[in-house]
mmCIF file of C-alpha atoms in Angstrom:
data_model
loop_
_atom_site.group_PDB
_atom_site.id
_atom_site.type_symbol
_atom_site.label_atom_id
_atom_site.label_comp_id
_atom_site.label_asym_id
_atom_site.label_seq_id
_atom_site.Cartn_x
_atom_site.Cartn_y
_atom_site.Cartn_z
ATOM 1 C CA MET A 1 27.245 -81.926 5.767
ATOM 2 C CA LEU A 2 29.534 -83.464 8.422
ATOM 3 C CA GLN A 3 32.158 -80.754 7.859
ATOM 4 C CA THR A 4 29.546 -78.035 8.313
ATOM 5 C CA LEU A 5 28.270 -79.617 11.525
ATOM 6 C CA SER A 6 31.792 -80.154 12.866
ATOM 7 C CA LYS A 7 32.645 -76.499 12.290
ATOM 8 C CA LEU A 8 29.425 -75.482 14.030
ATOM 9 C CA CYS A 9 30.266 -77.586 17.093
ATOM 10 C CA LEU A 10 33.869 -76.325 17.166
ATOM 11 C CA ARG A 11 32.778 -72.692 16.986
ATOM 12 C CA GLN A 12 30.360 -73.215 19.868
ATOM 13 C CA ARG A 13 32.997 -74.972 22.005
ATOM 14 C CA ASN A 14 35.543 -72.210 21.344
ATOM 15 C CA LYS A 15 32.956 -69.568 22.165
ATOM 16 C CA LEU A 16 32.188 -71.150 25.536
ATOM 17 C CA THR A 17 35.864 -71.782 26.323
ATOM 18 C CA ASN A 18 36.849 -68.180 25.582
ATOM 19 C CA GLU A 19 34.205 -66.923 27.958
ATOM 20 C CA GLY A 20 35.645 -69.183 30.654
ATOM 21 C CA ARG A 21 32.261 -70.365 31.892
ATOM 22 C CA PHE A 22 29.027 -71.989 30.765
ATOM 23 C CA LEU A 23 26.350 -69.449 29.972
ATOM 24 C CA ARG A 24 23.072 -69.595 31.889
ATOM 25 C CA CYS A 25 21.041 -68.253 29.009
ATOM 26 C CA PHE A 26 18.148 -70.709 28.677
ATOM 27 C CA SER A 27 14.654 -69.289 28.458
ATOM 28 C CA THR A 28 11.385 -70.492 26.990
ATOM 29 C CA SER A 29 12.067 -68.280 23.962
ATOM 30 C CA GLU A 30 15.043 -70.530 23.179
ATOM 31 C CA SER A 31 13.064 -73.760 23.114
ATOM 32 C CA THR A 32 14.012 -75.868 20.133
ATOM 33 C CA VAL A 33 11.035 -78.223 20.395
ATOM 34 C CA VAL A 34 8.489 -78.273 17.577
ATOM 35 C CA PRO A 35 5.278 -79.591 19.241
ATOM 36 C CA GLU A 36 3.856 -80.826 15.945
ATOM 37 C CA GLU A 37 6.962 -82.964 15.395
ATOM 38 C CA VAL A 38 6.663 -84.504 18.862
ATOM 39 C CA LYS A 39 3.006 -85.399 18.331
ATOM 40 C CA LYS A 40 3.753 -86.828 14.908
ATOM 41 C CA PHE A 41 6.143 -89.418 16.310
ATOM 42 C CA GLU A 42 3.678 -90.464 18.995
ATOM 43 C CA LYS A 43 1.421 -91.959 16.323
ATOM 44 C CA ASP A 44 1.667 -95.764 16.094
ATOM 45 C CA ILE A 45 3.916 -95.598 19.140
ATOM 46 C CA GLU A 46 3.323 -99.259 19.953
ATOM 47 C CA LEU A 47 5.040 -100.227 16.683
ATOM 48 C CA TRP A 48 8.375 -98.509 17.276
ATOM 49 C CA TRP A 49 10.023 -101.662 18.583
ATOM 50 C CA GLU A 50 8.834 -103.773 15.656
ATOM 51 C CA PRO A 51 12.049 -104.437 13.641
ATOM 52 C CA ASN A 52 10.071 -104.391 10.399
ATOM 53 C CA GLY A 53 7.662 -101.636 11.444
ATOM 54 C CA VAL A 54 7.679 -97.865 10.991
ATOM 55 C CA SER A 55 11.117 -97.560 12.588
ATOM 56 C CA LYS A 56 12.838 -100.269 10.535
ATOM 57 C CA PRO A 57 15.366 -97.733 9.105
ATOM 58 C CA LEU A 58 16.413 -96.783 12.663
ATOM 59 C CA HIS A 59 16.871 -100.417 13.705
ATOM 60 C CA THR A 60 18.985 -100.973 10.593
ATOM 61 C CA LEU A 61 20.952 -97.788 11.222
ATOM 62 C CA ASN A 62 22.119 -99.169 14.579
ATOM 63 C CA ASP A 63 24.475 -101.459 12.660
ATOM 64 C CA ILE A 64 26.325 -98.309 11.577
ATOM 65 C CA ARG A 65 25.843 -95.693 14.261
ATOM 66 C CA VAL A 66 26.648 -97.868 17.313
ATOM 67 C CA PRO A 67 30.132 -98.910 16.090
ATOM 68 C CA PHE A 68 30.641 -95.388 14.722
ATOM 69 C CA ALA A 69 30.170 -93.900 18.195
ATOM 70 C CA ARG A 70 32.101 -96.720 19.863
ATOM 71 C CA ASP A 71 35.145 -96.324 17.656
ATOM 72 C CA GLY A 72 35.053 -92.540 17.833
ATOM 73 C CA ILE A 73 34.920 -92.480 21.633
ATOM 74 C CA LEU A 74 37.655 -95.065 22.122
ATOM 75 C CA THR A 75 39.941 -93.522 19.531
ATOM 76 C CA SER A 76 39.666 -90.032 21.007
ATOM 77 C CA ARG A 77 39.866 -91.028 24.671
ATOM 78 C CA THR A 78 41.999 -94.168 24.928
ATOM 79 C CA ASN A 79 43.454 -94.993 21.489
ATOM 80 C CA SER A 80 43.512 -98.634 22.621
ATOM 81 C CA PRO A 81 42.764 -101.307 19.972
ATOM 82 C CA VAL A 82 42.440 -103.860 22.813
ATOM 83 C CA LEU A 83 39.225 -102.216 24.055
ATOM 84 C CA LEU A 84 37.618 -102.643 20.636
ATOM 85 C CA ARG A 85 37.802 -106.410 21.165
ATOM 86 C CA ASN A 86 36.248 -106.139 24.614
ATOM 87 C CA PRO A 87 32.565 -107.233 24.713
ATOM 88 C CA LEU A 88 31.838 -104.116 26.806
ATOM 89 C CA PRO A 89 34.214 -101.559 25.281
ATOM 90 C CA LEU A 90 32.246 -98.524 26.523
ATOM 91 C CA LYS A 91 32.025 -99.644 30.147
ATOM 92 C CA GLY A 92 32.370 -96.590 32.402
ATOM 93 C CA PHE A 93 31.593 -94.059 29.668
ATOM 94 C CA LYS A 94 28.626 -91.754 30.289
ATOM 95 C CA ILE A 95 26.674 -91.021 27.102
ATOM 96 C CA LEU A 96 23.696 -88.714 26.548
ATOM 97 C CA ASP A 97 21.260 -89.710 23.788
ATOM 98 C CA VAL A 98 19.370 -86.543 22.807
ATOM 99 C CA GLY A 99 15.946 -87.196 21.309
ATOM 100 C CA CYS A 100 16.190 -90.866 22.230
ATOM 101 C CA GLY A 101 12.618 -91.751 21.223
ATOM 102 C CA PRO A 102 11.785 -95.347 22.239
ATOM 103 C CA GLY A 103 15.447 -96.055 23.031
ATOM 104 C CA ILE A 104 16.636 -97.890 19.918
ATOM 105 C CA TYR A 105 20.047 -96.170 19.839
ATOM 106 C CA SER A 106 20.288 -96.001 23.646
ATOM 107 C CA GLU A 107 19.872 -99.748 24.029
ATOM 108 C CA GLY A 108 22.438 -100.409 21.318
ATOM 109 C CA LEU A 109 25.021 -98.375 23.230
ATOM 110 C CA SER A 110 24.019 -99.874 26.568
ATOM 111 C CA ARG A 111 24.634 -103.399 25.259
ATOM 112 C CA ILE A 112 28.319 -102.565 24.853
ATOM 113 C CA GLY A 113 28.661 -101.213 28.365
ATOM 114 C CA ALA A 114 27.845 -97.510 28.112
ATOM 115 C CA GLU A 115 26.033 -95.721 30.931
ATOM 116 C CA VAL A 116 23.333 -94.121 28.781
ATOM 117 C CA THR A 117 20.954 -91.333 29.681
ATOM 118 C CA GLY A 118 18.215 -90.884 27.088
ATOM 119 C CA ILE A 119 16.136 -87.713 26.978
ATOM 120 C CA ASP A 120 13.097 -86.949 24.865
ATOM 121 C CA ALA A 121 10.430 -84.251 24.776
ATOM 122 C CA SER A 122 7.720 -86.899 24.430
ATOM 123 C CA GLU A 123 6.459 -88.400 27.672
ATOM 124 C CA GLN A 124 4.891 -91.267 25.733
ATOM 125 C CA MET A 125 8.176 -92.113 24.011
ATOM 126 C CA ILE A 126 9.985 -92.195 27.349
ATOM 127 C CA ALA A 127 7.318 -94.545 28.745
ATOM 128 C CA VAL A 128 7.871 -96.922 25.818
ATOM 129 C CA ALA A 129 11.650 -96.738 26.235
ATOM 130 C CA ARG A 130 11.469 -97.515 29.953
ATOM 131 C CA SER A 131 9.052 -100.392 29.440
ATOM 132 C CA HIS A 132 11.150 -102.033 26.728
ATOM 133 C CA ALA A 133 14.422 -101.626 28.645
ATOM 134 C CA SER A 134 12.934 -103.150 31.810
ATOM 135 C CA GLN A 135 12.132 -106.326 29.860
ATOM 136 C CA ASN A 136 15.566 -106.639 28.261
ATOM 137 C CA ARG A 137 17.952 -108.653 30.412
ATOM 138 C CA SER A 138 20.882 -108.060 28.040
ATOM 139 C CA LEU A 139 21.094 -104.411 29.109
ATOM 140 C CA LYS A 140 23.753 -103.852 31.753
ATOM 141 C CA PRO A 141 23.360 -101.145 32.856
ATOM 142 C CA ILE A 142 19.785 -100.251 31.885
ATOM 143 C CA PRO A 143 19.564 -96.782 30.247
ATOM 144 C CA ASN A 144 18.195 -93.972 32.377
ATOM 145 C CA TYR A 145 15.331 -92.332 30.485
ATOM 146 C CA LEU A 146 14.114 -88.821 31.259
ATOM 147 C CA ASN A 147 11.242 -86.804 29.830
ATOM 148 C CA SER A 148 13.237 -83.631 29.199
ATOM 149 C CA THR A 149 14.633 -81.354 26.524
ATOM 150 C CA ILE A 150 18.314 -80.643 25.952
ATOM 151 C CA GLU A 151 17.686 -77.012 26.971
ATOM 152 C CA ASP A 152 16.451 -78.085 30.413
ATOM 153 C CA HIS A 153 18.799 -81.026 30.884
ATOM 154 C CA VAL A 154 22.014 -79.098 30.314
ATOM 155 C CA GLU A 155 21.152 -76.688 33.116
ATOM 156 C CA GLN A 156 21.866 -79.493 35.599
ATOM 157 C CA PHE A 157 24.352 -81.588 33.627
ATOM 158 C CA ALA A 158 26.699 -79.159 31.891
ATOM 159 C CA GLY A 159 30.065 -80.768 31.188
ATOM 160 C CA TYR A 160 28.888 -84.099 32.590
ATOM 161 C CA TYR A 161 29.004 -86.590 29.719
ATOM 162 C CA ASP A 162 31.884 -88.313 27.960
ATOM 163 C CA ALA A 163 29.883 -88.172 24.736
ATOM 164 C CA VAL A 164 26.605 -86.901 23.299
ATOM 165 C CA VAL A 165 24.822 -88.687 20.463
ATOM 166 C CA CYS A 166 21.990 -87.128 18.480
ATOM 167 C CA SER A 167 20.751 -89.295 15.641
ATOM 168 C CA GLU A 168 18.043 -88.278 13.157
ATOM 169 C CA VAL A 169 16.809 -85.485 15.434
ATOM 170 C CA LEU A 170 18.251 -82.233 14.079
ATOM 171 C CA GLU A 171 15.889 -82.345 11.126
ATOM 172 C CA HIS A 172 12.941 -82.234 13.534
ATOM 173 C CA VAL A 173 13.874 -79.254 15.746
ATOM 174 C CA GLU A 174 14.079 -75.517 15.226
ATOM 175 C CA LYS A 175 16.774 -73.011 16.285
ATOM 176 C CA LYS A 176 19.430 -75.528 15.397
ATOM 177 C CA SER A 177 22.347 -73.369 16.513
ATOM 178 C CA VAL A 178 20.837 -73.202 20.009
ATOM 179 C CA PHE A 179 20.211 -76.953 19.960
ATOM 180 C CA VAL A 180 23.802 -77.756 18.996
ATOM 181 C CA GLU A 181 25.127 -75.302 21.604
ATOM 182 C CA LYS A 182 23.221 -77.105 24.371
ATOM 183 C CA CYS A 183 24.600 -80.455 23.192
ATOM 184 C CA VAL A 184 28.138 -79.051 23.242
ATOM 185 C CA ARG A 185 27.660 -77.735 26.767
ATOM 186 C CA SER A 186 26.652 -81.192 27.976
ATOM 187 C CA VAL A 187 30.015 -82.751 27.076
ATOM 188 C CA LYS A 188 33.113 -82.883 29.238
ATOM 189 C CA SER A 189 36.241 -81.126 28.000
ATOM 190 C CA GLY A 190 37.781 -83.473 25.444
ATOM 191 C CA GLY A 191 34.508 -85.364 25.021
ATOM 192 C CA SER A 192 32.866 -86.458 21.782
ATOM 193 C CA LEU A 193 29.762 -85.410 19.858
ATOM 194 C CA PHE A 194 28.056 -87.511 17.203
ATOM 195 C CA PHE A 195 25.316 -86.130 14.953
ATOM 196 C CA THR A 196 23.575 -87.846 12.051
ATOM 197 C CA THR A 197 20.989 -85.857 10.130
ATOM 198 C CA ILE A 198 19.693 -84.889 6.702
ATOM 199 C CA ASN A 199 20.946 -81.684 5.131
ATOM 200 C CA GLN A 200 18.774 -79.244 3.218
ATOM 201 C CA THR A 201 19.731 -80.133 -0.339
ATOM 202 C CA TRP A 202 17.779 -81.050 -3.444
ATOM 203 C CA ALA A 203 19.319 -84.530 -3.287
ATOM 204 C CA ALA A 204 17.952 -84.966 0.241
ATOM 205 C CA TRP A 205 14.514 -83.801 -0.890
ATOM 206 C CA LEU A 206 14.525 -86.179 -3.845
ATOM 207 C CA ILE A 207 15.785 -89.252 -1.975
ATOM 208 C CA MET A 208 14.550 -88.865 1.608
ATOM 209 C CA LEU A 209 11.339 -86.895 1.144
ATOM 210 C CA PHE A 210 9.982 -87.708 -2.286
ATOM 211 C CA PHE A 211 11.310 -91.212 -2.997
ATOM 212 C CA ALA A 212 11.584 -92.747 0.511
ATOM 213 C CA GLU A 213 8.251 -91.385 1.751
ATOM 214 C CA ASN A 214 6.104 -91.384 -1.391
ATOM 215 C CA ILE A 215 7.486 -94.085 -3.695
ATOM 216 C CA ALA A 216 9.368 -96.719 -1.682
ATOM 217 C CA ARG A 217 7.277 -95.994 1.441
ATOM 218 C CA VAL A 218 10.165 -97.104 3.701
ATOM 219 C CA VAL A 219 9.510 -94.003 5.813
ATOM 220 C CA PRO A 220 5.974 -92.847 6.746
ATOM 221 C CA ARG A 221 4.735 -89.981 4.592
ATOM 222 C CA GLY A 222 5.169 -86.630 6.312
ATOM 223 C CA THR A 223 8.093 -87.756 8.487
ATOM 224 C CA HIS A 224 10.328 -84.971 7.183
ATOM 225 C CA HIS A 225 9.689 -81.359 6.200
ATOM 226 C CA TYR A 226 12.078 -79.634 3.850
ATOM 227 C CA HIS A 227 12.004 -76.298 5.714
ATOM 228 C CA LEU A 228 13.421 -78.015 8.829
ATOM 229 C CA LEU A 229 16.383 -79.539 6.967
ATOM 230 C CA GLU A 230 18.569 -76.487 7.413
ATOM 231 C CA ILE A 231 21.604 -77.429 9.494
ATOM 232 C CA GLY A 232 23.852 -76.665 6.545
ATOM 233 C CA ARG A 233 22.666 -73.042 6.667
ATOM 234 C CA ALA A 234 22.772 -72.632 10.455
ATOM 235 C CA HIS A 235 24.666 -69.621 11.764
ATOM 236 C CA VAL A 236 26.224 -69.171 15.184
#
């Protein structure tokens, strides 16, 4: 899965580099947002910041994805083991969190010094993210949350960020090649991209859809749809 996604990102970066400019090709026909998916995640929105609530897997995942992004950024940009011991190792790094939701991943990155911009297609999610961040004194700096899509955001911030993170979002959008392209365009030359997602395999269906949603009930039923788990088959 990761190899497939890495190749997809590399092909998009090479395509844009060969053309020598960023393409201004966005139109409403290229929207990657699935309105039904946005509305689905607005249900029980007040529970998203409950550590043992509907988003418990995302809170738990922060223990893995925050250091994963931290180490990847520092290794590729500085290669300095000293910074890893710094309490704010990502200080000065600009990171875009695509599909940030209530800001669980954004806040995790902000706590270690990153200047995080979180974007989400849901206005309600952004309101929750802003409210929670404003009450958290441990965040320095506080993430900047915007109600926007990656297609719109990249038009003003192409090549702006040191890194882009997109966690558990690809399985909820359509036109995945377009989505990944916009993420690639948002990163500076030499920057980093981090994606975590579920591939369209029978193992994923069995574990994440059938077992996790219907048997263990650790994820709300209907969270994932098999037809959207297709990054492994995306073509650019």
